[in-house]
Amino acid sequence: MLIKREDTVQVMTGKDKGKRGKVQAVLKKDGLILVEGVNMVKRHTRQRQNIRQAGIVEKEAPLNISNVVVVCSNCDKPVRIGRKFLEDQRKVRICSSCQEVID
């Protein structure tokens, strides 16, 4: 997977198409990610001992990883990501359009 936590991504399909946000979590086994402020759903919760707030709570739901694209910080566009080895044999992620290192 080429998308990591703290990356800025843009949603390409669905009800939140065009929205940008930071990745909060990557669920590799399921192929899902949580993006801050995107794909908000309402959950009805009961009051419990550790949860004081009861009622309707809005929170993020996971998105399929194929529905988002990483936004390059250098060119500020949604781009595909490639991989490249540096001279010191480190593997890094690069922007496919401007060839800048993303990591």
PDB file of C-alpha atoms in Angstrom:
ATOM      1  CA  MET A   1       0.000   0.000   0.000  1.00  0.00           C
ATOM      2  CA  LEU A   2       1.343   3.368  -0.972  1.00  0.00           C
ATOM      3  CA  ILE A   3      -0.930   5.445   1.273  1.00  0.00           C
ATOM      4  CA  LYS A   4       0.309   6.023   4.813  1.00  0.00           C
ATOM      5  CA  ARG A   5      -0.967   7.690   7.957  1.00  0.00           C
ATOM      6  CA  GLU A   6      -0.731  11.530   7.952  1.00  0.00           C
ATOM      7  CA  ASP A   7      -0.819  11.701   4.111  1.00  0.00           C
ATOM      8  CA  THR A   8      -3.159  14.253   2.570  1.00  0.00           C
ATOM      9  CA  VAL A   9      -5.590  12.531   0.214  1.00  0.00           C
ATOM     10  CA  GLN A  10      -8.426  13.550  -2.093  1.00  0.00           C
ATOM     11  CA  VAL A  11     -11.605  11.511  -2.560  1.00  0.00           C
ATOM     12  CA  MET A  12     -12.190  10.645  -6.227  1.00  0.00           C
ATOM     13  CA  THR A  13     -15.601   8.894  -6.096  1.00  0.00           C
ATOM     14  CA  GLY A  14     -18.753   8.872  -4.013  1.00  0.00           C
ATOM     15  CA  LYS A  15     -20.713  11.464  -2.083  1.00  0.00           C
ATOM     16  CA  ASP A  16     -17.573  13.241  -0.840  1.00  0.00           C
ATOM     17  CA  LYS A  17     -15.913  13.519  -4.274  1.00  0.00           C
ATOM     18  CA  GLY A  18     -13.325  16.309  -4.339  1.00  0.00           C
ATOM     19  CA  LYS A  19     -12.916  16.614  -0.562  1.00  0.00           C
ATOM     20  CA  ARG A  20      -9.433  16.534   0.949  1.00  0.00           C
ATOM     21  CA  GLY A  21      -8.311  15.354   4.362  1.00  0.00           C
ATOM     22  CA  LYS A  22      -5.524  13.732   6.351  1.00  0.00           C
ATOM     23  CA  VAL A  23      -5.387   9.968   6.754  1.00  0.00           C
ATOM     24  CA  GLN A  24      -6.040   9.012  10.372  1.00  0.00           C
ATOM     25  CA  ALA A  25      -5.687   5.241  10.056  1.00  0.00           C
ATOM     26  CA  VAL A  26      -4.968   2.599   7.419  1.00  0.00           C
ATOM     27  CA  LEU A  27      -6.711  -0.767   7.771  1.00  0.00           C
ATOM     28  CA  LYS A  28      -4.460  -2.883   5.534  1.00  0.00           C
ATOM     29  CA  LYS A  29      -6.286  -6.202   5.947  1.00  0.00           C
ATOM     30  CA  ASP A  30      -9.604  -4.733   4.842  1.00  0.00           C
ATOM     31  CA  GLY A  31      -8.210  -2.272   2.276  1.00  0.00           C
ATOM     32  CA  LEU A  32      -9.843   0.682   4.048  1.00  0.00           C
ATOM     33  CA  ILE A  33      -8.690   4.050   5.373  1.00  0.00           C
ATOM     34  CA  LEU A  34     -10.108   6.654   7.750  1.00  0.00           C
ATOM     35  CA  VAL A  35      -9.882  10.225   6.456  1.00  0.00           C
ATOM     36  CA  GLU A  36     -10.376  13.225   8.728  1.00  0.00           C
ATOM     37  CA  GLY A  37     -13.667  15.042   8.012  1.00  0.00           C
ATOM     38  CA  VAL A  38     -14.682  12.793   5.093  1.00  0.00           C
ATOM     39  CA  ASN A  39     -17.452  10.158   4.867  1.00  0.00           C
ATOM     40  CA  MET A  40     -19.172  11.354   8.033  1.00  0.00           C
ATOM     41  CA  VAL A  41     -21.938   9.105   9.398  1.00  0.00           C
ATOM     42  CA  LYS A  42     -24.324   9.522  12.308  1.00  0.00           C
ATOM     43  CA  ARG A  43     -24.345   6.889  15.041  1.00  0.00           C
ATOM     44  CA  HIS A  44     -26.958   6.628  17.766  1.00  0.00           C
ATOM     45  CA  THR A  45     -25.192   5.946  21.064  1.00  0.00           C
ATOM     46  CA  ARG A  46     -26.395   5.125  24.546  1.00  0.00           C
ATOM     47  CA  GLN A  47     -24.993   6.693  27.663  1.00  0.00           C
ATOM     48  CA  ARG A  48     -22.543   4.373  29.394  1.00  0.00           C
ATOM     49  CA  GLN A  49     -20.104   4.579  32.262  1.00  0.00           C
ATOM     50  CA  ASN A  50     -17.127   5.577  30.141  1.00  0.00           C
ATOM     51  CA  ILE A  51     -19.149   7.388  27.431  1.00  0.00           C
ATOM     52  CA  ARG A  52     -21.052  10.312  28.930  1.00  0.00           C
ATOM     53  CA  GLN A  53     -22.429  11.687  25.665  1.00  0.00           C
ATOM     54  CA  ALA A  54     -25.647  10.024  24.588  1.00  0.00           C
ATOM     55  CA  GLY A  55     -27.630  10.669  21.448  1.00  0.00           C
ATOM     56  CA  ILE A  56     -26.552  11.157  17.847  1.00  0.00           C
ATOM     57  CA  VAL A  57     -22.783  11.310  17.323  1.00  0.00           C
ATOM     58  CA  GLU A  58     -21.168  12.146  13.982  1.00  0.00           C
ATOM     59  CA  LYS A  59     -17.953  10.314  13.149  1.00  0.00           C
ATOM     60  CA  GLU A  60     -15.835   9.207  10.199  1.00  0.00           C
ATOM     61  CA  ALA A  61     -16.518   5.906   8.486  1.00  0.00           C
ATOM     62  CA  PRO A  62     -13.821   4.002   6.576  1.00  0.00           C
ATOM     63  CA  LEU A  63     -13.397   4.511   2.824  1.00  0.00           C
ATOM     64  CA  ASN A  64     -12.101   2.005   0.328  1.00  0.00           C
ATOM     65  CA  ILE A  65      -8.465   2.781  -0.399  1.00  0.00           C
ATOM     66  CA  SER A  66      -9.115   2.643  -4.154  1.00  0.00           C
ATOM     67  CA  ASN A  67     -11.426   5.665  -3.917  1.00  0.00           C
ATOM     68  CA  VAL A  68      -8.730   8.111  -2.789  1.00  0.00           C
ATOM     69  CA  VAL A  69      -5.546   9.534  -4.317  1.00  0.00           C
ATOM     70  CA  VAL A  70      -2.579  11.086  -2.511  1.00  0.00           C
ATOM     71  CA  VAL A  71      -2.143  14.856  -2.930  1.00  0.00           C
ATOM     72  CA  CYS A  72       1.457  15.898  -3.650  1.00  0.00           C
ATOM     73  CA  SER A  73       2.608  18.606  -1.236  1.00  0.00           C
ATOM     74  CA  ASN A  74       4.928  20.110  -3.849  1.00  0.00           C
ATOM     75  CA  CYS A  75       2.565  20.494  -6.836  1.00  0.00           C
ATOM     76  CA  ASP A  76      -0.709  20.423  -4.773  1.00  0.00           C
ATOM     77  CA  LYS A  77      -2.431  18.033  -7.194  1.00  0.00           C
ATOM     78  CA  PRO A  78      -3.894  14.551  -6.725  1.00  0.00           C
ATOM     79  CA  VAL A  79      -1.246  12.272  -8.232  1.00  0.00           C
ATOM     80  CA  ARG A  80      -0.304   8.648  -8.595  1.00  0.00           C
ATOM     81  CA  ILE A  81       2.633   7.489  -6.545  1.00  0.00           C
ATOM     82  CA  GLY A  82       5.698   5.631  -7.746  1.00  0.00           C
ATOM     83  CA  ARG A  83       8.640   4.098  -5.935  1.00  0.00           C
ATOM     84  CA  LYS A  84      12.306   4.709  -6.426  1.00  0.00           C
ATOM     85  CA  PHE A  85      15.591   3.664  -4.846  1.00  0.00           C
ATOM     86  CA  LEU A  86      17.937   6.441  -3.736  1.00  0.00           C
ATOM     87  CA  GLU A  87      21.737   6.267  -3.868  1.00  0.00           C
ATOM     88  CA  ASP A  88      21.865   4.996  -0.272  1.00  0.00           C
ATOM     89  CA  GLN A  89      19.531   2.087  -1.250  1.00  0.00           C
ATOM     90  CA  ARG A  90      16.479   3.514   0.540  1.00  0.00           C
ATOM     91  CA  LYS A  91      13.126   2.943  -1.156  1.00  0.00           C
ATOM     92  CA  VAL A  92      11.050   6.149  -1.233  1.00  0.00           C
ATOM     93  CA  ARG A  93       7.700   7.214  -2.641  1.00  0.00           C
ATOM     94  CA  ILE A  94       7.784   9.786  -5.452  1.00  0.00           C
ATOM     95  CA  CYS A  95       5.198  11.972  -7.166  1.00  0.00           C
ATOM     96  CA  SER A  96       4.554  10.735 -10.701  1.00  0.00           C
ATOM     97  CA  SER A  97       4.155  14.227 -12.165  1.00  0.00           C
ATOM     98  CA  CYS A  98       6.912  16.312 -10.514  1.00  0.00           C
ATOM     99  CA  GLN A  99       9.274  13.452  -9.466  1.00  0.00           C
ATOM    100  CA  GLU A 100       9.651  14.893  -5.921  1.00  0.00           C
ATOM    101  CA  VAL A 101      10.104  12.603  -2.926  1.00  0.00           C
ATOM    102  CA  ILE A 102       6.913  12.358  -0.853  1.00  0.00           C
ATOM    103  CA  ASP A 103       8.274  10.624   2.273  1.00  0.00           C
TER     104      ASP A 103
END
